[in-house]
mmCIF file of C-alpha atoms and ligand atoms in Angstrom:
data_model
loop_
_atom_site.group_PDB
_atom_site.id
_atom_site.type_symbol
_atom_site.label_atom_id
_atom_site.label_comp_id
_atom_site.label_asym_id
_atom_site.label_seq_id
_atom_site.Cartn_x
_atom_site.Cartn_y
_atom_site.Cartn_z
ATOM 1 C CA MET A 1 0.016 0.127 -0.142
ATOM 2 C CA PRO A 2 1.187 3.497 -0.897
ATOM 3 C CA THR A 3 2.738 5.497 2.337
ATOM 4 C CA LEU A 4 0.110 8.172 2.089
ATOM 5 C CA LEU A 5 -2.858 5.657 1.950
ATOM 6 C CA TYR A 6 -1.549 3.712 4.646
ATOM 7 C CA PHE A 7 -1.365 6.580 6.901
ATOM 8 C CA LEU A 8 -4.734 7.585 5.839
ATOM 9 C CA SER A 9 -6.359 4.608 6.563
ATOM 10 C CA LEU A 10 -4.431 4.312 10.011
ATOM 11 C CA SER A 11 -5.665 7.793 10.900
ATOM 12 C CA PHE A 12 -9.276 6.862 10.270
ATOM 13 C CA SER A 13 -9.124 3.481 11.569
ATOM 14 C CA GLN A 14 -9.500 4.815 15.039
ATOM 15 C CA LYS A 15 -12.206 6.837 14.953
ATOM 16 C CA TYR A 16 -14.572 5.283 12.080
ATOM 17 C CA PRO A 17 -16.053 2.034 11.208
ATOM 18 C CA PRO A 18 -13.244 0.273 8.539
ATOM 19 C CA VAL A 19 -14.135 1.472 4.961
ATOM 20 C CA LYS A 20 -12.729 -0.060 1.891
ATOM 21 C CA PHE A 21 -10.249 1.744 -0.672
ATOM 22 C CA LEU A 22 -11.865 2.439 -3.914
ATOM 23 C CA SER A 23 -10.245 4.018 -7.056
ATOM 24 C CA GLU A 24 -11.602 7.198 -8.076
ATOM 25 C CA LYS A 25 -13.027 5.711 -11.261
ATOM 26 C CA ASP A 26 -15.156 3.056 -9.208
ATOM 27 C CA ARG A 27 -16.148 5.688 -6.188
ATOM 28 C CA LYS A 28 -19.459 7.024 -6.629
ATOM 29 C CA ARG A 29 -20.814 10.341 -5.301
ATOM 30 C CA ILE A 30 -24.102 8.968 -3.462
ATOM 31 C CA LEU A 31 -27.326 11.031 -2.111
ATOM 32 C CA ILE A 32 -29.259 9.553 0.238
ATOM 33 C CA THR A 33 -32.639 11.118 1.254
ATOM 34 C CA GLY A 34 -33.814 10.282 4.486
ATOM 35 C CA GLY A 35 -30.199 8.950 5.332
ATOM 36 C CA ALA A 36 -30.550 9.566 8.979
ATOM 37 C CA GLY A 37 -33.317 7.298 9.264
ATOM 38 C CA PHE A 38 -33.781 3.363 9.865
ATOM 39 C CA VAL A 39 -33.358 2.140 6.552
ATOM 40 C CA GLY A 40 -31.304 5.152 5.371
ATOM 41 C CA SER A 41 -28.642 4.942 8.131
ATOM 42 C CA HIS A 42 -27.648 1.185 7.662
ATOM 43 C CA LEU A 43 -27.728 1.898 3.959
ATOM 44 C CA THR A 44 -25.229 4.790 4.739
ATOM 45 C CA ASP A 45 -23.144 2.469 6.598
ATOM 46 C CA LYS A 46 -22.920 -0.248 3.577
ATOM 47 C CA LEU A 47 -21.972 2.388 0.937
ATOM 48 C CA MET A 48 -19.647 4.141 3.364
ATOM 49 C CA MET A 49 -17.698 0.942 3.643
ATOM 50 C CA ASP A 50 -17.998 -0.022 0.690
ATOM 51 C CA GLY A 51 -15.646 3.505 -0.083
ATOM 52 C CA HIS A 52 -18.366 5.554 -1.647
ATOM 53 C CA GLU A 53 -18.836 9.277 -1.152
ATOM 54 C CA VAL A 54 -22.229 9.757 0.640
ATOM 55 C CA THR A 55 -24.289 12.662 1.500
ATOM 56 C CA VAL A 56 -27.157 12.316 3.549
ATOM 57 C CA VAL A 57 -29.899 14.880 3.373
ATOM 58 C CA ASP A 58 -32.525 14.642 6.194
ATOM 59 C CA ASN A 59 -34.977 16.948 7.700
ATOM 60 C CA PHE A 60 -35.189 14.930 11.016
ATOM 61 C CA PHE A 61 -38.949 14.454 10.821
ATOM 62 C CA THR A 62 -38.283 11.108 11.971
ATOM 63 C CA GLY A 63 -34.628 10.373 11.729
ATOM 64 C CA ARG A 64 -32.042 11.604 14.050
ATOM 65 C CA LYS A 65 -28.115 12.521 13.916
ATOM 66 C CA ARG A 66 -27.236 9.602 16.332
ATOM 67 C CA ASN A 67 -28.285 7.221 13.582
ATOM 68 C CA VAL A 68 -25.193 8.319 11.502
ATOM 69 C CA GLU A 69 -23.023 10.247 13.821
ATOM 70 C CA HIS A 70 -20.328 7.573 13.722
ATOM 71 C CA TRP A 71 -19.478 8.877 10.413
ATOM 72 C CA ILE A 72 -19.720 12.845 11.117
ATOM 73 C CA GLY A 73 -16.199 14.120 10.095
ATOM 74 C CA HIS A 74 -15.342 11.446 7.735
ATOM 75 C CA GLU A 75 -13.763 12.833 4.633
ATOM 76 C CA ASN A 76 -16.375 10.754 2.499
ATOM 77 C CA PHE A 77 -19.400 11.750 4.554
ATOM 78 C CA GLU A 78 -21.553 14.574 4.197
ATOM 79 C CA LEU A 79 -24.554 15.561 6.415
ATOM 80 C CA ILE A 80 -27.250 18.236 5.038
ATOM 81 C CA ASN A 81 -30.226 19.218 7.016
ATOM 82 C CA HIS A 82 -32.718 19.816 4.035
ATOM 83 C CA ASP A 83 -36.349 19.317 3.497
ATOM 84 C CA VAL A 84 -36.801 17.437 0.064
ATOM 85 C CA VAL A 85 -40.003 19.344 -0.610
ATOM 86 C CA GLU A 86 -37.591 22.388 -1.525
ATOM 87 C CA PRO A 87 -35.482 22.037 -4.360
ATOM 88 C CA LEU A 88 -31.805 20.692 -3.997
ATOM 89 C CA TYR A 89 -28.976 21.459 -6.162
ATOM 90 C CA ILE A 90 -26.007 19.401 -5.792
ATOM 91 C CA GLU A 91 -23.547 17.071 -7.995
ATOM 92 C CA VAL A 92 -23.983 13.149 -7.579
ATOM 93 C CA ASP A 93 -24.091 10.210 -9.439
ATOM 94 C CA GLN A 94 -26.917 8.000 -7.802
ATOM 95 C CA ILE A 95 -29.748 9.144 -5.529
ATOM 96 C CA TYR A 96 -31.412 6.637 -3.052
ATOM 97 C CA HIS A 97 -34.642 8.418 -2.742
ATOM 98 C CA LEU A 98 -35.776 7.540 0.907
ATOM 99 C CA ALA A 99 -37.186 10.356 2.420
ATOM 100 C CA SER A 100 -40.807 9.745 3.728
ATOM 101 C CA PRO A 101 -42.167 8.846 7.570
ATOM 102 C CA ALA A 102 -42.761 5.073 6.967
ATOM 103 C CA SER A 103 -44.658 3.624 9.768
ATOM 104 C CA PRO A 104 -48.199 4.577 10.163
ATOM 105 C CA PRO A 105 -48.268 6.617 13.523
ATOM 106 C CA ASN A 106 -45.637 8.681 11.594
ATOM 107 C CA TYR A 107 -47.233 9.220 7.997
ATOM 108 C CA MET A 108 -50.419 9.777 9.644
ATOM 109 C CA TYR A 109 -49.247 12.374 11.891
ATOM 110 C CA ASN A 110 -49.324 15.129 9.294
ATOM 111 C CA PRO A 111 -51.012 13.622 6.384
ATOM 112 C CA ILE A 112 -50.526 16.729 4.107
ATOM 113 C CA LYS A 113 -46.792 16.829 4.452
ATOM 114 C CA THR A 114 -46.383 13.019 3.851
ATOM 115 C CA LEU A 115 -48.251 13.731 0.606
ATOM 116 C CA LYS A 116 -45.871 16.891 0.041
ATOM 117 C CA THR A 117 -42.638 14.762 0.547
ATOM 118 C CA ASN A 118 -43.550 11.717 -1.657
ATOM 119 C CA THR A 119 -44.739 14.000 -4.041
ATOM 120 C CA ILE A 120 -43.236 17.071 -4.534
ATOM 121 C CA GLY A 121 -40.235 15.664 -2.894
ATOM 122 C CA THR A 122 -39.792 13.127 -5.248
ATOM 123 C CA LEU A 123 -40.404 15.617 -8.258
ATOM 124 C CA ASN A 124 -37.565 17.641 -6.706
ATOM 125 C CA MET A 125 -35.355 14.466 -6.789
ATOM 126 C CA LEU A 126 -36.122 13.476 -10.278
ATOM 127 C CA GLY A 127 -35.520 17.222 -11.424
ATOM 128 C CA LEU A 128 -31.982 16.752 -9.554
ATOM 129 C CA ALA A 129 -31.199 13.160 -11.282
ATOM 130 C CA LYS A 130 -32.555 15.083 -14.547
ATOM 131 C CA ARG A 131 -30.051 17.639 -14.476
ATOM 132 C CA VAL A 132 -26.950 15.985 -13.005
ATOM 133 C CA GLY A 133 -27.711 12.702 -15.326
ATOM 134 C CA ALA A 134 -28.179 10.483 -11.875
ATOM 135 C CA ARG A 135 -29.606 7.389 -11.399
ATOM 136 C CA LEU A 136 -32.533 7.540 -8.858
ATOM 137 C CA LEU A 137 -33.801 4.663 -6.949
ATOM 138 C CA LEU A 138 -37.154 5.177 -5.150
ATOM 139 C CA ALA A 139 -37.880 3.468 -1.898
ATOM 140 C CA SER A 140 -41.525 2.495 -2.814
ATOM 141 C CA THR A 141 -43.746 0.072 -0.508
ATOM 142 C CA SER A 142 -45.793 -2.899 -0.270
ATOM 143 C CA GLU A 143 -48.525 -0.490 0.807
ATOM 144 C CA VAL A 144 -49.131 0.553 -3.017
ATOM 145 C CA TYR A 145 -50.930 -2.984 -3.256
ATOM 146 C CA GLY A 146 -53.359 -1.646 -0.665
ATOM 147 C CA ASP A 147 -55.600 -4.411 1.095
ATOM 148 C CA PRO A 148 -54.505 -6.892 -1.350
ATOM 149 C CA GLU A 149 -57.008 -9.490 -3.079
ATOM 150 C CA VAL A 150 -54.164 -11.847 -4.385
ATOM 151 C CA HIS A 151 -51.561 -13.475 -2.118
ATOM 152 C CA PRO A 152 -48.881 -13.322 -2.473
ATOM 153 C CA GLN A 153 -48.511 -10.033 -4.451
ATOM 154 C CA ASN A 154 -46.409 -9.816 -7.377
ATOM 155 C CA GLU A 155 -45.218 -6.759 -9.346
ATOM 156 C CA GLU A 156 -47.700 -6.754 -11.856
ATOM 157 C CA TYR A 157 -50.455 -6.900 -9.245
ATOM 158 C CA TRP A 158 -52.300 -3.210 -9.692
ATOM 159 C CA GLY A 159 -53.306 -2.938 -5.863
ATOM 160 C CA HIS A 160 -56.647 -2.392 -4.028
ATOM 161 C CA VAL A 161 -56.132 1.134 -2.569
ATOM 162 C CA ASN A 162 -58.625 3.341 -0.576
ATOM 163 C CA PRO A 163 -57.835 6.891 -1.811
ATOM 164 C CA ILE A 164 -59.572 8.528 0.755
ATOM 165 C CA GLY A 165 -58.893 6.371 4.003
ATOM 166 C CA PRO A 166 -56.347 7.191 6.860
ATOM 167 C CA ARG A 167 -53.452 5.602 4.988
ATOM 168 C CA ALA A 168 -53.977 6.778 1.358
ATOM 169 C CA CYS A 169 -51.375 9.922 2.148
ATOM 170 C CA TYR A 170 -48.736 7.300 2.139
ATOM 171 C CA ASP A 171 -49.949 4.700 -0.313
ATOM 172 C CA GLU A 172 -51.304 7.190 -2.864
ATOM 173 C CA GLY A 173 -48.383 9.447 -2.145
ATOM 174 C CA LYS A 174 -46.059 6.456 -3.199
ATOM 175 C CA ARG A 175 -48.046 5.527 -5.913
ATOM 176 C CA VAL A 176 -47.649 8.818 -7.546
ATOM 177 C CA ALA A 177 -44.124 8.849 -6.557
ATOM 178 C CA GLU A 178 -43.691 5.618 -8.850
ATOM 179 C CA THR A 179 -45.596 7.018 -11.705
ATOM 180 C CA MET A 180 -43.401 10.073 -11.723
ATOM 181 C CA CYS A 181 -40.435 8.056 -11.765
ATOM 182 C CA TYR A 182 -41.875 6.568 -15.062
ATOM 183 C CA ALA A 183 -42.978 9.531 -16.468
ATOM 184 C CA TYR A 184 -39.387 11.130 -16.094
ATOM 185 C CA MET A 185 -37.601 8.134 -17.480
ATOM 186 C CA LYS A 186 -40.130 7.937 -20.723
ATOM 187 C CA GLN A 187 -40.247 11.927 -20.933
ATOM 188 C CA GLU A 188 -36.671 12.801 -19.899
ATOM 189 C CA GLY A 189 -34.500 9.894 -20.226
ATOM 190 C CA VAL A 190 -34.122 9.496 -16.131
ATOM 191 C CA GLU A 191 -32.794 6.112 -15.174
ATOM 192 C CA VAL A 192 -34.901 4.937 -12.433
ATOM 193 C CA ARG A 193 -35.095 1.783 -10.229
ATOM 194 C CA VAL A 194 -38.106 0.946 -7.992
ATOM 195 C CA ALA A 195 -38.108 -0.925 -5.028
ATOM 196 C CA ARG A 196 -41.808 -1.858 -3.226
ATOM 197 C CA ILE A 197 -39.912 -2.796 0.248
ATOM 198 C CA PHE A 198 -42.379 -4.975 2.277
ATOM 199 C CA ASN A 199 -42.496 -4.766 6.397
ATOM 200 C CA THR A 200 -38.866 -4.294 7.734
ATOM 201 C CA PHE A 201 -37.528 -4.418 11.138
ATOM 202 C CA GLY A 202 -33.731 -3.911 12.848
ATOM 203 C CA SER A 203 -31.577 -1.931 14.896
ATOM 204 C CA ARG A 204 -32.617 1.631 14.840
ATOM 205 C CA MET A 205 -36.077 1.198 14.441
ATOM 206 C CA HIS A 206 -38.423 3.937 16.187
ATOM 207 C CA MET A 207 -39.507 3.357 19.752
ATOM 208 C CA ASN A 208 -43.106 4.695 18.741
ATOM 209 C CA ASP A 209 -42.895 2.627 15.293
ATOM 210 C CA GLY A 210 -45.999 1.200 16.034
ATOM 211 C CA ARG A 211 -45.850 -1.840 14.088
ATOM 212 C CA VAL A 212 -45.913 -5.374 15.575
ATOM 213 C CA VAL A 213 -41.931 -6.093 15.779
ATOM 214 C CA SER A 214 -41.201 -2.830 17.623
ATOM 215 C CA ASN A 215 -44.513 -3.169 19.767
ATOM 216 C CA PHE A 216 -43.929 -6.938 20.901
ATOM 217 C CA ILE A 217 -40.406 -6.440 21.824
ATOM 218 C CA LEU A 218 -40.771 -3.406 23.655
ATOM 219 C CA GLN A 219 -44.079 -4.931 25.608
ATOM 220 C CA ALA A 220 -41.977 -8.084 26.227
ATOM 221 C CA LEU A 221 -39.054 -6.404 27.675
ATOM 222 C CA GLN A 222 -41.163 -4.196 29.816
ATOM 223 C CA GLY A 223 -43.196 -7.097 31.147
ATOM 224 C CA GLU A 224 -46.631 -5.191 29.243
ATOM 225 C CA PRO A 225 -49.315 -7.465 27.666
ATOM 226 C CA LEU A 226 -48.216 -7.916 24.288
ATOM 227 C CA THR A 227 -51.279 -6.721 22.465
ATOM 228 C CA PHE A 228 -52.473 -6.805 18.742
ATOM 229 C CA ASN A 229 -55.491 -6.302 16.494
ATOM 230 C CA LEU A 230 -57.296 -9.172 14.756
ATOM 231 C CA SER A 231 -56.990 -7.718 11.459
ATOM 232 C CA SER A 232 -53.284 -8.031 11.164
ATOM 233 C CA ALA A 233 -53.872 -11.854 11.081
ATOM 234 C CA PHE A 234 -50.346 -12.707 9.071
ATOM 235 C CA VAL A 235 -46.940 -11.105 9.284
ATOM 236 C CA SER A 236 -43.782 -11.223 7.089
ATOM 237 C CA LYS A 237 -40.757 -9.219 8.078
ATOM 238 C CA LEU A 238 -37.506 -8.446 6.469
ATOM 239 C CA LEU A 239 -34.394 -7.474 8.324
ATOM 240 C CA SER A 240 -32.610 -4.269 7.223
ATOM 241 C CA SER A 241 -29.354 -6.021 6.236
ATOM 242 C CA ASP A 242 -30.932 -8.057 3.668
ATOM 243 C CA LEU A 243 -32.970 -5.101 2.521
ATOM 244 C CA VAL A 244 -30.173 -2.720 2.063
ATOM 245 C CA ASN A 245 -28.503 -5.344 0.175
ATOM 246 C CA GLY A 246 -31.130 -5.845 -2.008
ATOM 247 C CA LEU A 247 -31.325 -1.925 -2.637
ATOM 248 C CA VAL A 248 -27.649 -1.655 -3.372
ATOM 249 C CA LEU A 249 -28.161 -5.011 -5.927
ATOM 250 C CA LEU A 250 -31.083 -3.104 -7.583
ATOM 251 C CA MET A 251 -29.718 0.536 -7.925
ATOM 252 C CA ASN A 252 -26.743 -1.388 -9.892
ATOM 253 C CA SER A 253 -28.687 -3.478 -12.101
ATOM 254 C CA ASN A 254 -30.401 -2.944 -15.195
ATOM 255 C CA ILE A 255 -34.123 -3.581 -14.222
ATOM 256 C CA SER A 256 -35.939 -0.276 -14.560
ATOM 257 C CA SER A 257 -39.591 -1.741 -13.667
ATOM 258 C CA PRO A 258 -40.512 -2.117 -9.627
ATOM 259 C CA VAL A 259 -39.117 -4.857 -7.743
ATOM 260 C CA ASN A 260 -40.419 -6.456 -4.525
ATOM 261 C CA LEU A 261 -38.277 -6.540 -1.391
ATOM 262 C CA GLY A 262 -39.370 -8.469 1.226
ATOM 263 C CA ASN A 263 -39.498 -11.581 3.329
ATOM 264 C CA PRO A 264 -41.605 -14.412 1.890
ATOM 265 C CA GLU A 265 -41.622 -16.304 4.988
ATOM 266 C CA GLU A 266 -45.021 -15.709 6.778
ATOM 267 C CA HIS A 267 -46.433 -16.163 10.540
ATOM 268 C CA THR A 268 -49.495 -15.672 12.246
ATOM 269 C CA ILE A 269 -49.371 -12.832 14.282
ATOM 270 C CA LEU A 270 -50.197 -15.176 17.373
ATOM 271 C CA GLU A 271 -46.855 -16.973 16.616
ATOM 272 C CA PHE A 272 -44.704 -14.171 16.199
ATOM 273 C CA ALA A 273 -45.875 -12.853 19.432
ATOM 274 C CA GLN A 274 -45.039 -16.039 20.886
ATOM 275 C CA LEU A 275 -41.707 -16.260 19.282
ATOM 276 C CA ILE A 276 -40.812 -12.834 20.615
ATOM 277 C CA LYS A 277 -42.034 -13.428 24.187
ATOM 278 C CA SER A 278 -40.031 -16.790 24.161
ATOM 279 C CA LEU A 279 -36.786 -14.911 22.660
ATOM 280 C CA VAL A 280 -37.412 -12.100 25.476
ATOM 281 C CA VAL A 281 -38.226 -14.874 28.212
ATOM 282 C CA SER A 282 -40.573 -12.721 29.343
ATOM 283 C CA ARG A 283 -43.809 -13.556 31.340
ATOM 284 C CA SER A 284 -46.200 -10.730 29.624
ATOM 285 C CA GLN A 285 -49.513 -11.988 28.896
ATOM 286 C CA ILE A 286 -50.801 -12.096 25.113
ATOM 287 C CA GLN A 287 -54.027 -9.718 24.565
ATOM 288 C CA PHE A 288 -56.321 -9.090 21.261
ATOM 289 C CA LEU A 289 -57.647 -5.542 20.595
ATOM 290 C CA PRO A 290 -60.289 -4.128 18.224
ATOM 291 C CA GLU A 291 -59.607 -4.027 14.575
ATOM 292 C CA ALA A 292 -57.743 -0.767 13.049
ATOM 293 C CA GLN A 293 -59.367 0.811 9.992
ATOM 294 C CA ASP A 294 -58.265 -0.275 6.778
ATOM 295 C CA ASP A 295 -55.386 -1.999 8.207
ATOM 296 C CA PRO A 296 -54.467 -4.895 5.593
ATOM 297 C CA GLN A 297 -55.301 -8.326 6.566
ATOM 298 C CA ARG A 298 -52.250 -9.956 5.109
ATOM 299 C CA ARG A 299 -49.383 -9.038 2.745
ATOM 300 C CA ARG A 300 -46.757 -11.328 1.450
ATOM 301 C CA PRO A 301 -44.159 -10.708 -1.299
ATOM 302 C CA ASP A 302 -43.906 -12.564 -4.364
ATOM 303 C CA ILE A 303 -40.044 -12.254 -4.662
ATOM 304 C CA ARG A 304 -39.524 -14.488 -7.515
ATOM 305 C CA LYS A 305 -38.279 -11.338 -9.778
ATOM 306 C CA ALA A 306 -35.832 -10.480 -7.227
ATOM 307 C CA LYS A 307 -34.393 -13.912 -7.071
ATOM 308 C CA MET A 308 -34.051 -14.372 -10.835
ATOM 309 C CA MET A 309 -32.961 -10.881 -11.481
ATOM 310 C CA LEU A 310 -30.843 -9.960 -9.188
ATOM 311 C CA GLY A 311 -29.980 -13.176 -7.171
ATOM 312 C CA TRP A 312 -31.374 -11.824 -3.909
ATOM 313 C CA GLU A 313 -33.207 -13.088 -1.300
ATOM 314 C CA PRO A 314 -33.397 -12.843 2.283
ATOM 315 C CA VAL A 315 -30.486 -14.473 4.219
ATOM 316 C CA VAL A 316 -30.487 -14.074 7.824
ATOM 317 C CA PRO A 317 -32.861 -16.117 9.927
ATOM 318 C CA LEU A 318 -36.031 -14.560 11.777
ATOM 319 C CA GLU A 319 -34.629 -15.742 15.385
ATOM 320 C CA GLU A 320 -31.328 -14.276 14.380
ATOM 321 C CA GLY A 321 -32.490 -10.831 13.568
ATOM 322 C CA LEU A 322 -35.139 -10.680 16.040
ATOM 323 C CA ASN A 323 -32.451 -11.425 18.588
ATOM 324 C CA LYS A 324 -30.373 -8.508 17.497
ATOM 325 C CA THR A 325 -33.366 -6.248 17.520
ATOM 326 C CA ILE A 326 -34.244 -7.040 20.870
ATOM 327 C CA GLN A 327 -30.626 -6.354 22.138
ATOM 328 C CA TYR A 328 -31.103 -2.947 20.297
ATOM 329 C CA PHE A 329 -34.318 -2.187 22.031
ATOM 330 C CA SER A 330 -33.049 -3.164 25.588
ATOM 331 C CA ARG A 331 -29.923 -0.615 24.593
ATOM 332 C CA GLU A 332 -32.608 1.778 23.908
ATOM 333 C CA LEU A 333 -34.726 1.585 27.200
ATOM 334 C CA GLU A 334 -31.514 1.861 29.191
ATOM 335 C CA HIS A 335 -30.398 4.744 27.339
ATOM 336 C CA GLN A 336 -33.617 6.395 28.184
ATOM 337 C CA ALA A 337 -33.516 5.600 31.522
ATOM 338 C CA ASN A 338 -30.155 7.054 31.864
ATOM 339 C CA ASN A 339 -31.231 10.153 30.288
ATOM 340 C CA GLN A 340 -34.398 11.000 31.753
ATOM 341 C CA TYR A 341 -33.186 13.192 34.793
ATOM 342 C CA ILE A 342 -30.892 15.089 32.676
HETATM 343 P P1 NAD B 401 -37.754 6.605 8.531
HETATM 344 O O1 NAD B 401 -38.687 7.321 8.961
HETATM 345 O O2 NAD B 401 -36.776 5.724 9.854
HETATM 346 O O3 NAD B 401 -36.952 7.091 7.998
HETATM 347 C C1 NAD B 401 -37.276 8.312 6.828
HETATM 348 C C2 NAD B 401 -36.554 9.322 6.950
HETATM 349 O O4 NAD B 401 -36.789 10.361 6.082
HETATM 350 C C3 NAD B 401 -36.265 10.041 8.430
HETATM 351 O O5 NAD B 401 -34.827 10.016 8.285
HETATM 352 C C4 NAD B 401 -36.921 11.436 8.033
HETATM 353 O O6 NAD B 401 -36.226 12.327 9.012
HETATM 354 C C5 NAD B 401 -36.562 11.484 6.514
HETATM 355 N N1 NAD B 401 -37.732 12.388 6.163
HETATM 356 C C6 NAD B 401 -38.793 12.543 6.059
HETATM 357 N N2 NAD B 401 -39.422 13.455 5.442
HETATM 358 C C7 NAD B 401 -38.268 14.149 4.761
HETATM 359 C C8 NAD B 401 -38.438 15.294 4.183
HETATM 360 N N3 NAD B 401 -39.494 15.906 3.792
HETATM 361 N N4 NAD B 401 -37.032 15.773 3.547
HETATM 362 C C9 NAD B 401 -35.973 15.056 4.302
HETATM 363 N N5 NAD B 401 -35.966 13.813 4.829
HETATM 364 C C10 NAD B 401 -37.094 13.697 5.214
HETATM 365 O O7 NAD B 401 -37.972 5.142 7.894
HETATM 366 P P2 NAD B 401 -37.692 3.933 7.082
HETATM 367 O O8 NAD B 401 -38.262 2.871 7.898
HETATM 368 O O9 NAD B 401 -36.145 4.212 7.405
HETATM 369 O O10 NAD B 401 -38.267 4.234 5.576
HETATM 370 C C11 NAD B 401 -37.255 4.656 4.845
HETATM 371 C C12 NAD B 401 -38.185 4.222 3.171
HETATM 372 O O11 NAD B 401 -38.354 3.061 3.339
HETATM 373 C C13 NAD B 401 -39.422 5.178 3.082
HETATM 374 O O12 NAD B 401 -39.422 5.882 2.361
HETATM 375 C C14 NAD B 401 -40.230 4.070 3.527
HETATM 376 O O13 NAD B 401 -41.720 4.465 2.814
HETATM 377 C C15 NAD B 401 -39.888 3.141 2.756
HETATM 378 N N6 NAD B 401 -40.366 1.699 3.332
HETATM 379 C C16 NAD B 401 -39.851 1.446 4.512
HETATM 380 C C17 NAD B 401 -40.264 0.050 4.876
HETATM 381 C C18 NAD B 401 -40.292 -0.086 6.466
HETATM 382 O O14 NAD B 401 -40.799 -1.235 6.632
HETATM 383 N N7 NAD B 401 -39.395 0.273 7.469
HETATM 384 C C19 NAD B 401 -41.386 -0.524 4.391
HETATM 385 C C20 NAD B 401 -41.724 0.014 3.058
HETATM 386 C C21 NAD B 401 -41.256 1.170 2.734
HETATM 387 N N1 UDP B 402 -34.667 20.678 -9.039
HETATM 388 C C1 UDP B 402 -33.971 20.436 -7.993
HETATM 389 N N2 UDP B 402 -32.879 19.856 -8.177
HETATM 390 C C2 UDP B 402 -32.031 20.440 -9.551
HETATM 391 C C3 UDP B 402 -33.143 20.372 -10.730
HETATM 392 C C4 UDP B 402 -34.316 20.445 -10.294
HETATM 393 O O1 UDP B 402 -34.564 20.409 -6.750
HETATM 394 O O2 UDP B 402 -30.812 20.048 -9.516
HETATM 395 C C5 UDP B 402 -36.063 20.433 -8.621
HETATM 396 C C6 UDP B 402 -36.647 21.957 -9.334
HETATM 397 O O3 UDP B 402 -36.777 22.922 -8.752
HETATM 398 C C7 UDP B 402 -38.235 21.376 -9.890
HETATM 399 C C8 UDP B 402 -38.270 20.048 -9.678
HETATM 400 O O4 UDP B 402 -37.122 19.609 -9.295
HETATM 401 O O5 UDP B 402 -39.104 22.142 -9.357
HETATM 402 C C9 UDP B 402 -38.577 19.561 -11.249
HETATM 403 O O6 UDP B 402 -37.326 19.673 -12.218
HETATM 404 P P1 UDP B 402 -37.410 19.719 -13.922
HETATM 405 O O7 UDP B 402 -36.216 20.105 -14.253
HETATM 406 O O8 UDP B 402 -38.095 18.386 -14.101
HETATM 407 O O9 UDP B 402 -38.684 20.512 -14.089
HETATM 408 P P2 UDP B 402 -38.745 22.281 -14.108
HETATM 409 O O10 UDP B 402 -37.798 22.786 -13.246
HETATM 410 O O11 UDP B 402 -38.641 22.572 -15.845
HETATM 411 O O12 UDP B 402 -39.812 22.422 -13.759
#
């Protein structure tokens, strides 16, 4: 290794996670919108460790600096406090467009803002992609399928969405975002990739995410009853590290049509509650609650396209992913307890 490189890697090795050296030809300038959020921060870690230059743009609505603070000061990393609803002028090669609240309590908190983020925000990022000739990957969602009438859902299914229901700001916002991607592709020649992401869990999830994994783990850790709505009868969950690998494979593939990324392994919600209860070794009870409005009964990805065209499928066993997430939530509870009087 040339002397200068040796000293550079040595000086960074103490402070930052290990970063591969990439030649200028292979190193990309990558923008991650929503990069301080749950999925975005794991994607930041992967792309930084792979040796790219990463710019995170986030308005910290649901994201937090703590998720990416371990990169602050690194020469390949930049964090910009910016709302994608406003135009953004930077020079990049690839855009992972993740900015949008993702969990129902978060996206329902301010539905108009959720709509603006997914529509105007996506338009701005496509405008940016067009100007600089960057490729854009949209983090879309299985919620574009709404409350599906077919199982499992493949990418050909058009969905069953209530346009005026409580989830519409998100579902319809993402559907328009997809429409915008293909309009920019056809009309302006922008290279787009669309990942339809199914429910994902892992460390750095929000404590108030409101979905089964975080609810059950927190309830089990705190000895409270594990509560759930009867309507969400089945769950399938993908671990964030598997998702992030899929996103990077998709971005660097030549597939411009939508691709499902999810875990087809399905469990009843009761099985899930029992599994988490046993992994936490908790004495919590299991309790049913009334149904929530428009909560889909069941969503399960057909991932044959991702398997065939990307060679991708989830590889981390569910229990291993859950154990890591349980450890994360225990640390977060400890952190909260230690900081409550500061
Ligand atoms: P998250 O809420 O943790 O992250 C979203 C990030 O976007 C946050 O850091 C937030 O502050 C930022 N953001 C929101 N509005 C913004 C705006 N106007 N300008 C700039 N930044 C903004 O959610 P996540 O789970 O990491 O989801 C990331 C993406 O993946 C989202 O687009 C979401 O729709 C999609 N997705 C996630 C899941 C999942 O299960 N987590 C499933 C399907 C799709
Ligand atoms: N935009 C942006 N960054 C850029 C280029 C464009 O944020 O580098 C925004 C721009 O403000 C506009 C949107 O993206 O609102 C769409 O841009 P486009 O060039 O497609 O449309 P136009 O500017 O012609 O309306």
